[in-house]
PDB file of C-alpha atoms in Angstrom:
ATOM      1  CA  GLU A   1      49.462 146.689  92.170  1.00  0.00           C
ATOM      2  CA  ILE A   2      47.397 147.401  95.277  1.00  0.00           C
ATOM      3  CA  VAL A   3      43.688 147.229  94.564  1.00  0.00           C
ATOM      4  CA  MET A   4      41.540 149.666  96.515  1.00  0.00           C
ATOM      5  CA  THR A   5      37.912 148.623  96.924  1.00  0.00           C
ATOM      6  CA  GLN A   6      35.367 151.198  98.013  1.00  0.00           C
ATOM      7  CA  SER A   7      31.917 150.428  99.333  1.00  0.00           C
ATOM      8  CA  PRO A   8      29.181 151.066  98.784  1.00  0.00           C
ATOM      9  CA  ALA A   9      29.317 152.353  95.219  1.00  0.00           C
ATOM     10  CA  THR A  10      26.417 154.687  95.995  1.00  0.00           C
ATOM     11  CA  LEU A  11      25.249 155.843  99.410  1.00  0.00           C
ATOM     12  CA  SER A  12      21.943 157.677  99.877  1.00  0.00           C
ATOM     13  CA  VAL A  13      21.756 159.725 103.073  1.00  0.00           C
ATOM     14  CA  SER A  14      19.542 162.554 104.271  1.00  0.00           C
ATOM     15  CA  PRO A  15      21.025 165.939 105.178  1.00  0.00           C
ATOM     16  CA  GLY A  16      21.905 166.089 108.860  1.00  0.00           C
ATOM     17  CA  GLU A  17      22.508 162.358 109.097  1.00  0.00           C
ATOM     18  CA  ARG A  18      25.808 160.505 109.367  1.00  0.00           C
ATOM     19  CA  ALA A  19      27.567 158.949 106.388  1.00  0.00           C
ATOM     20  CA  THR A  20      30.118 156.168 106.624  1.00  0.00           C
ATOM     21  CA  LEU A  21      32.234 155.292 103.584  1.00  0.00           C
ATOM     22  CA  SER A  22      34.572 152.312 103.453  1.00  0.00           C
ATOM     23  CA  CYS A  23      37.810 151.612 101.645  1.00  0.00           C
ATOM     24  CA  ARG A  24      39.684 148.313 101.680  1.00  0.00           C
ATOM     25  CA  ALA A  25      43.213 147.674 100.408  1.00  0.00           C
ATOM     26  CA  SER A  26      44.291 144.348  98.902  1.00  0.00           C
ATOM     27  CA  GLN A  27      47.319 144.416 101.207  1.00  0.00           C
ATOM     28  CA  SER A  28      48.474 146.610 104.042  1.00  0.00           C
ATOM     29  CA  VAL A  29      49.124 150.256 103.206  1.00  0.00           C
ATOM     30  CA  THR A  30      49.870 151.148 106.858  1.00  0.00           C
ATOM     31  CA  SER A  31      48.415 154.659 107.347  1.00  0.00           C
ATOM     32  CA  ASN A  32      49.370 155.976 103.907  1.00  0.00           C
ATOM     33  CA  LEU A  33      45.822 156.571 102.802  1.00  0.00           C
ATOM     34  CA  ALA A  34      44.072 159.727 101.598  1.00  0.00           C
ATOM     35  CA  TRP A  35      40.472 160.631 100.835  1.00  0.00           C
ATOM     36  CA  TYR A  36      39.380 163.089  98.133  1.00  0.00           C
ATOM     37  CA  GLN A  37      36.065 164.736  97.406  1.00  0.00           C
ATOM     38  CA  GLN A  38      35.063 165.444  93.818  1.00  0.00           C
ATOM     39  CA  LYS A  39      32.030 167.398  92.683  1.00  0.00           C
ATOM     40  CA  PRO A  40      30.788 167.343  89.070  1.00  0.00           C
ATOM     41  CA  GLY A  41      33.011 169.324  86.746  1.00  0.00           C
ATOM     42  CA  GLN A  42      35.572 170.014  89.461  1.00  0.00           C
ATOM     43  CA  ALA A  43      38.990 168.703  90.368  1.00  0.00           C
ATOM     44  CA  PRO A  44      39.334 166.413  93.366  1.00  0.00           C
ATOM     45  CA  ARG A  45      39.888 168.075  96.724  1.00  0.00           C
ATOM     46  CA  LEU A  46      41.995 166.545  99.495  1.00  0.00           C
ATOM     47  CA  VAL A  47      39.887 165.759 102.577  1.00  0.00           C
ATOM     48  CA  ILE A  48      42.001 163.390 104.707  1.00  0.00           C
ATOM     49  CA  TYR A  49      45.634 162.227 104.567  1.00  0.00           C
ATOM     50  CA  GLY A  50      47.605 159.881 106.760  1.00  0.00           C
ATOM     51  CA  ALA A  51      44.311 158.001 107.218  1.00  0.00           C
ATOM     52  CA  SER A  52      43.032 160.421 109.865  1.00  0.00           C
ATOM     53  CA  THR A  53      44.445 163.948 109.439  1.00  0.00           C
ATOM     54  CA  ARG A  54      42.070 166.531 108.046  1.00  0.00           C
ATOM     55  CA  ALA A  55      43.432 168.664 105.241  1.00  0.00           C
ATOM     56  CA  THR A  56      43.542 172.439 105.507  1.00  0.00           C
ATOM     57  CA  GLY A  57      40.086 173.980 105.536  1.00  0.00           C
ATOM     58  CA  ILE A  58      38.190 170.710 105.938  1.00  0.00           C
ATOM     59  CA  PRO A  59      35.406 170.942 108.539  1.00  0.00           C
ATOM     60  CA  ALA A  60      35.570 168.913 111.744  1.00  0.00           C
ATOM     61  CA  ARG A  61      32.508 166.877 110.719  1.00  0.00           C
ATOM     62  CA  PHE A  62      34.846 164.907 108.439  1.00  0.00           C
ATOM     63  CA  SER A  63      36.895 162.211 110.147  1.00  0.00           C
ATOM     64  CA  GLY A  64      39.027 159.341 108.929  1.00  0.00           C
ATOM     65  CA  SER A  65      40.033 156.166 110.675  1.00  0.00           C
ATOM     66  CA  GLY A  66      41.708 152.832 110.078  1.00  0.00           C
ATOM     67  CA  SER A  67      45.098 151.391 109.257  1.00  0.00           C
ATOM     68  CA  GLY A  68      46.479 148.426 107.414  1.00  0.00           C
ATOM     69  CA  THR A  69      43.758 147.324 105.007  1.00  0.00           C
ATOM     70  CA  GLU A  70      40.513 148.770 106.375  1.00  0.00           C
ATOM     71  CA  PHE A  71      39.655 152.460 106.346  1.00  0.00           C
ATOM     72  CA  THR A  72      36.602 154.582 106.988  1.00  0.00           C
ATOM     73  CA  LEU A  73      35.596 158.139 106.160  1.00  0.00           C
ATOM     74  CA  THR A  74      32.814 159.445 108.364  1.00  0.00           C
ATOM     75  CA  ILE A  75      30.841 162.629 107.841  1.00  0.00           C
ATOM     76  CA  SER A  76      29.001 163.262 111.079  1.00  0.00           C
ATOM     77  CA  SER A  77      26.162 165.561 109.978  1.00  0.00           C
ATOM     78  CA  LEU A  78      25.797 165.883 106.248  1.00  0.00           C
ATOM     79  CA  GLN A  79      25.527 169.332 104.748  1.00  0.00           C
ATOM     80  CA  SER A  80      24.291 170.017 101.221  1.00  0.00           C
ATOM     81  CA  GLU A  81      27.819 170.772 100.024  1.00  0.00           C
ATOM     82  CA  ASP A  82      29.060 167.317 101.116  1.00  0.00           C
ATOM     83  CA  PHE A  83      27.178 165.413  98.439  1.00  0.00           C
ATOM     84  CA  ALA A  84      29.842 164.350  95.952  1.00  0.00           C
ATOM     85  CA  VAL A  85      31.989 161.402  94.904  1.00  0.00           C
ATOM     86  CA  TYR A  86      34.686 160.345  97.373  1.00  0.00           C
ATOM     87  CA  TYR A  87      37.845 158.502  96.364  1.00  0.00           C
ATOM     88  CA  CYS A  88      40.410 156.800  98.545  1.00  0.00           C
ATOM     89  CA  GLN A  89      44.072 156.629  97.482  1.00  0.00           C
ATOM     90  CA  GLN A  90      46.910 154.515  98.834  1.00  0.00           C
ATOM     91  CA  TYR A  91      50.400 155.942  98.609  1.00  0.00           C
ATOM     92  CA  ASN A  92      52.312 153.221 100.429  1.00  0.00           C
ATOM     93  CA  HIS A  93      53.168 150.976  97.477  1.00  0.00           C
ATOM     94  CA  TRP A  94      54.239 151.802  93.934  1.00  0.00           C
ATOM     95  CA  PRO A  95      52.247 152.540  91.913  1.00  0.00           C
ATOM     96  CA  GLN A  96      49.917 154.539  94.068  1.00  0.00           C
ATOM     97  CA  SER A  97      46.331 153.697  93.318  1.00  0.00           C
ATOM     98  CA  PHE A  98      42.793 154.966  93.765  1.00  0.00           C
ATOM     99  CA  GLY A  99      39.522 153.281  94.520  1.00  0.00           C
ATOM    100  CA  LEU A 100      36.638 153.567  92.078  1.00  0.00           C
ATOM    101  CA  GLY A 101      34.785 155.965  94.328  1.00  0.00           C
ATOM    102  CA  THR A 102      31.632 156.179  96.421  1.00  0.00           C
ATOM    103  CA  LYS A 103      28.905 158.505  95.231  1.00  0.00           C
ATOM    104  CA  LEU A 104      27.248 160.178  98.213  1.00  0.00           C
ATOM    105  CA  GLU A 105      23.802 161.310  97.148  1.00  0.00           C
ATOM    106  CA  ILE A 106      20.878 163.020  98.800  1.00  0.00           C
ATOM    107  CA  LYS A 107      18.164 160.689 100.033  1.00  0.00           C
TER     108      LYS A 107
ATOM    109  CA  GLN B   1      47.350 181.411  97.636  1.00  0.00           C
ATOM    110  CA  VAL B   2      48.335 178.083  96.126  1.00  0.00           C
ATOM    111  CA  GLN B   3      47.070 177.574  92.590  1.00  0.00           C
ATOM    112  CA  LEU B   4      47.799 175.165  89.786  1.00  0.00           C
ATOM    113  CA  VAL B   5      46.663 176.621  86.474  1.00  0.00           C
ATOM    114  CA  GLN B   6      46.493 174.286  83.514  1.00  0.00           C
ATOM    115  CA  SER B   7      46.402 174.915  79.792  1.00  0.00           C
ATOM    116  CA  GLY B   8      43.205 174.717  77.792  1.00  0.00           C
ATOM    117  CA  ALA B   9      41.328 171.879  76.164  1.00  0.00           C
ATOM    118  CA  GLU B  10      42.873 170.037  73.231  1.00  0.00           C
ATOM    119  CA  VAL B  11      41.491 167.993  70.365  1.00  0.00           C
ATOM    120  CA  LYS B  12      43.933 165.598  68.746  1.00  0.00           C
ATOM    121  CA  LYS B  13      43.857 162.922  66.088  1.00  0.00           C
ATOM    122  CA  PRO B  14      44.935 159.353  66.829  1.00  0.00           C
ATOM    123  CA  GLY B  15      48.692 158.996  66.656  1.00  0.00           C
ATOM    124  CA  ALA B  16      49.358 162.637  67.514  1.00  0.00           C
ATOM    125  CA  SER B  17      50.960 164.048  70.666  1.00  0.00           C
ATOM    126  CA  VAL B  18      49.646 166.463  73.270  1.00  0.00           C
ATOM    127  CA  LYS B  19      51.532 168.613  75.749  1.00  0.00           C
ATOM    128  CA  VAL B  20      49.673 169.964  78.763  1.00  0.00           C
ATOM    129  CA  SER B  21      51.106 172.656  81.002  1.00  0.00           C
ATOM    130  CA  CYS B  22      50.565 173.333  84.696  1.00  0.00           C
ATOM    131  CA  LYS B  23      51.681 176.701  86.041  1.00  0.00           C
ATOM    132  CA  ALA B  24      52.168 177.022  89.765  1.00  0.00           C
ATOM    133  CA  PRO B  25      52.167 180.577  91.086  1.00  0.00           C
ATOM    134  CA  GLY B  26      51.695 181.192  94.787  1.00  0.00           C
ATOM    135  CA  TYR B  27      54.280 178.870  96.311  1.00  0.00           C
ATOM    136  CA  THR B  28      57.940 177.929  96.010  1.00  0.00           C
ATOM    137  CA  PHE B  29      57.833 175.613  93.017  1.00  0.00           C
ATOM    138  CA  THR B  30      61.039 173.712  93.816  1.00  0.00           C
ATOM    139  CA  ASN B  31      59.801 172.701  97.286  1.00  0.00           C
ATOM    140  CA  TYR B  32      57.353 170.201  95.822  1.00  0.00           C
ATOM    141  CA  GLY B  33      56.723 167.634  93.109  1.00  0.00           C
ATOM    142  CA  ILE B  34      53.931 167.359  90.572  1.00  0.00           C
ATOM    143  CA  SER B  35      52.012 164.237  89.703  1.00  0.00           C
ATOM    144  CA  TRP B  36      49.746 163.859  86.713  1.00  0.00           C
ATOM    145  CA  VAL B  37      46.443 162.055  87.164  1.00  0.00           C
ATOM    146  CA  ARG B  38      43.859 161.421  84.473  1.00  0.00           C
ATOM    147  CA  GLN B  39      40.152 160.694  84.544  1.00  0.00           C
ATOM    148  CA  ALA B  40      38.352 159.183  81.562  1.00  0.00           C
ATOM    149  CA  PRO B  41      34.725 160.247  81.085  1.00  0.00           C
ATOM    150  CA  GLY B  42      32.598 158.908  83.918  1.00  0.00           C
ATOM    151  CA  GLN B  43      35.521 156.940  85.327  1.00  0.00           C
ATOM    152  CA  GLY B  44      37.852 157.043  88.305  1.00  0.00           C
ATOM    153  CA  LEU B  45      41.303 158.507  88.838  1.00  0.00           C
ATOM    154  CA  GLU B  46      44.469 157.053  87.302  1.00  0.00           C
ATOM    155  CA  TRP B  47      47.979 158.095  88.358  1.00  0.00           C
ATOM    156  CA  MET B  48      50.282 158.586  85.367  1.00  0.00           C
ATOM    157  CA  GLY B  49      53.553 159.676  86.873  1.00  0.00           C
ATOM    158  CA  TRP B  50      55.497 162.208  88.930  1.00  0.00           C
ATOM    159  CA  ILE B  51      58.249 164.741  88.553  1.00  0.00           C
ATOM    160  CA  SER B  52      60.217 166.401  91.306  1.00  0.00           C
ATOM    161  CA  ASP B  53      60.271 170.149  90.832  1.00  0.00           C
ATOM    162  CA  TYR B  54      63.304 170.072  93.124  1.00  0.00           C
ATOM    163  CA  ASN B  55      65.708 167.927  91.104  1.00  0.00           C
ATOM    164  CA  GLY B  56      63.811 166.838  87.988  1.00  0.00           C
ATOM    165  CA  ASN B  57      63.585 163.163  88.964  1.00  0.00           C
ATOM    166  CA  THR B  58      60.708 161.347  87.325  1.00  0.00           C
ATOM    167  CA  ASN B  59      58.756 158.160  87.873  1.00  0.00           C
ATOM    168  CA  TYR B  60      56.157 156.983  85.395  1.00  0.00           C
ATOM    169  CA  ALA B  61      53.422 154.397  85.788  1.00  0.00           C
ATOM    170  CA  GLN B  62      54.329 151.289  83.841  1.00  0.00           C
ATOM    171  CA  LYS B  63      51.299 151.691  81.617  1.00  0.00           C
ATOM    172  CA  PHE B  64      52.631 154.982  80.245  1.00  0.00           C
ATOM    173  CA  GLN B  65      56.373 154.328  80.129  1.00  0.00           C
ATOM    174  CA  GLY B  66      57.742 155.038  76.675  1.00  0.00           C
ATOM    175  CA  ARG B  67      54.772 157.182  75.772  1.00  0.00           C
ATOM    176  CA  VAL B  68      54.868 159.975  78.377  1.00  0.00           C
ATOM    177  CA  THR B  69      57.439 162.609  79.269  1.00  0.00           C
ATOM    178  CA  MET B  70      57.151 164.969  82.231  1.00  0.00           C
ATOM    179  CA  THR B  71      59.304 168.059  82.488  1.00  0.00           C
ATOM    180  CA  THR B  72      59.504 171.276  84.442  1.00  0.00           C
ATOM    181  CA  ASP B  73      60.687 174.809  83.819  1.00  0.00           C
ATOM    182  CA  THR B  74      61.690 176.232  87.186  1.00  0.00           C
ATOM    183  CA  THR B  75      62.174 179.717  85.721  1.00  0.00           C
ATOM    184  CA  THR B  76      58.438 179.938  85.045  1.00  0.00           C
ATOM    185  CA  SER B  77      57.253 177.505  87.759  1.00  0.00           C
ATOM    186  CA  THR B  78      55.585 175.374  85.125  1.00  0.00           C
ATOM    187  CA  ALA B  79      55.287 171.614  84.766  1.00  0.00           C
ATOM    188  CA  TYR B  80      54.560 169.857  81.490  1.00  0.00           C
ATOM    189  CA  MET B  81      53.175 166.472  80.533  1.00  0.00           C
ATOM    190  CA  GLU B  82      53.559 165.202  76.983  1.00  0.00           C
ATOM    191  CA  LEU B  83      51.696 162.087  75.872  1.00  0.00           C
ATOM    192  CA  ARG B  84      52.522 160.607  72.468  1.00  0.00           C
ATOM    193  CA  SER B  85      50.886 158.126  70.106  1.00  0.00           C
ATOM    194  CA  LEU B  86      47.442 159.132  71.287  1.00  0.00           C
ATOM    195  CA  ARG B  87      44.567 156.666  71.064  1.00  0.00           C
ATOM    196  CA  SER B  88      40.867 157.153  71.506  1.00  0.00           C
ATOM    197  CA  ASP B  89      41.045 155.676  75.002  1.00  0.00           C
ATOM    198  CA  ASP B  90      43.393 158.514  76.014  1.00  0.00           C
ATOM    199  CA  THR B  91      40.377 160.813  75.909  1.00  0.00           C
ATOM    200  CA  ALA B  92      40.217 162.108  79.458  1.00  0.00           C
ATOM    201  CA  VAL B  93      40.597 165.056  81.765  1.00  0.00           C
ATOM    202  CA  TYR B  94      44.239 165.377  82.754  1.00  0.00           C
ATOM    203  CA  TYR B  95      45.051 166.886  86.151  1.00  0.00           C
ATOM    204  CA  CYS B  96      48.289 168.069  87.661  1.00  0.00           C
ATOM    205  CA  ALA B  97      48.468 167.717  91.436  1.00  0.00           C
ATOM    206  CA  ARG B  98      51.011 168.870  94.002  1.00  0.00           C
ATOM    207  CA  GLY B  99      52.887 166.297  96.039  1.00  0.00           C
ATOM    208  CA  SER B 100      56.279 165.610  97.563  1.00  0.00           C
ATOM    209  CA  LYS B 101      59.526 166.762  96.012  1.00  0.00           C
ATOM    210  CA  TYR B 102      61.297 163.599  97.224  1.00  0.00           C
ATOM    211  CA  GLN B 103      59.115 160.763  96.067  1.00  0.00           C
ATOM    212  CA  GLU B 104      56.123 159.907  93.958  1.00  0.00           C
ATOM    213  CA  LEU B 105      54.340 158.085  96.785  1.00  0.00           C
ATOM    214  CA  TYR B 106      52.441 160.921  98.412  1.00  0.00           C
ATOM    215  CA  TYR B 107      49.043 162.515  98.733  1.00  0.00           C
ATOM    216  CA  PHE B 108      48.008 165.530  96.654  1.00  0.00           C
ATOM    217  CA  ASP B 109      47.068 168.677  98.503  1.00  0.00           C
ATOM    218  CA  TYR B 110      46.328 170.947  95.532  1.00  0.00           C
ATOM    219  CA  TRP B 111      45.048 170.145  92.067  1.00  0.00           C
ATOM    220  CA  GLY B 112      44.870 171.984  88.787  1.00  0.00           C
ATOM    221  CA  GLN B 113      41.479 172.645  87.233  1.00  0.00           C
ATOM    222  CA  GLY B 114      41.970 169.886  84.667  1.00  0.00           C
ATOM    223  CA  THR B 115      42.578 169.826  80.914  1.00  0.00           C
ATOM    224  CA  LEU B 116      40.223 167.893  78.653  1.00  0.00           C
ATOM    225  CA  VAL B 117      42.072 166.041  75.927  1.00  0.00           C
ATOM    226  CA  THR B 118      39.844 164.576  73.242  1.00  0.00           C
ATOM    227  CA  VAL B 119      41.302 162.081  70.783  1.00  0.00           C
ATOM    228  CA  SER B 120      39.141 161.676  67.726  1.00  0.00           C
ATOM    229  CA  SER B 121      39.590 161.185  64.018  1.00  0.00           C
TER     230      SER B 121
END
């Protein structure tokens, strides 16, 4: 099974600043990587798929990059509604697997 | 408007079974597949398996094989997930999520609101 490692576990950033979240795969997943945002008590919401394509309705301040084993989610200017837990998911190898998440909190 | 609407919370005793439903109004049900993903309290996301709403094909995570059954009713655009022989560590929120109709390896663009299943004696 592919192990997805997210770092850091918690990231403290001030509103208006940039946030950079990392996700590493234990072996190459090509570009078959997605990012999800989850707020307390809510279901996850798709943010990025195909490593770099924004999902419907996702603001342009969210961007994804990377391929192979190293991936990054960048939020260029944090808004209050962006503070949440973010999960990466690989869907290149069976079984698909998620990282443990990065909690993005207000500094 | 795409929606996945799940059934309500359940409380079960160890050894019992639970069946969670996921109704999908708002899009052509048979053009997609449904995966089930669970989240234990305070934990991350765990993929359980997938069913194609197109042809009924299924693929279950090894951990759940023999204990889970996923089905669909295309006449009501509803997917079901039954988990048997429940244990306390099955306590979790169970989500249905929309994916590909052809394969289980896909991202999930819409999610149900989640169903809390509590297993307790």
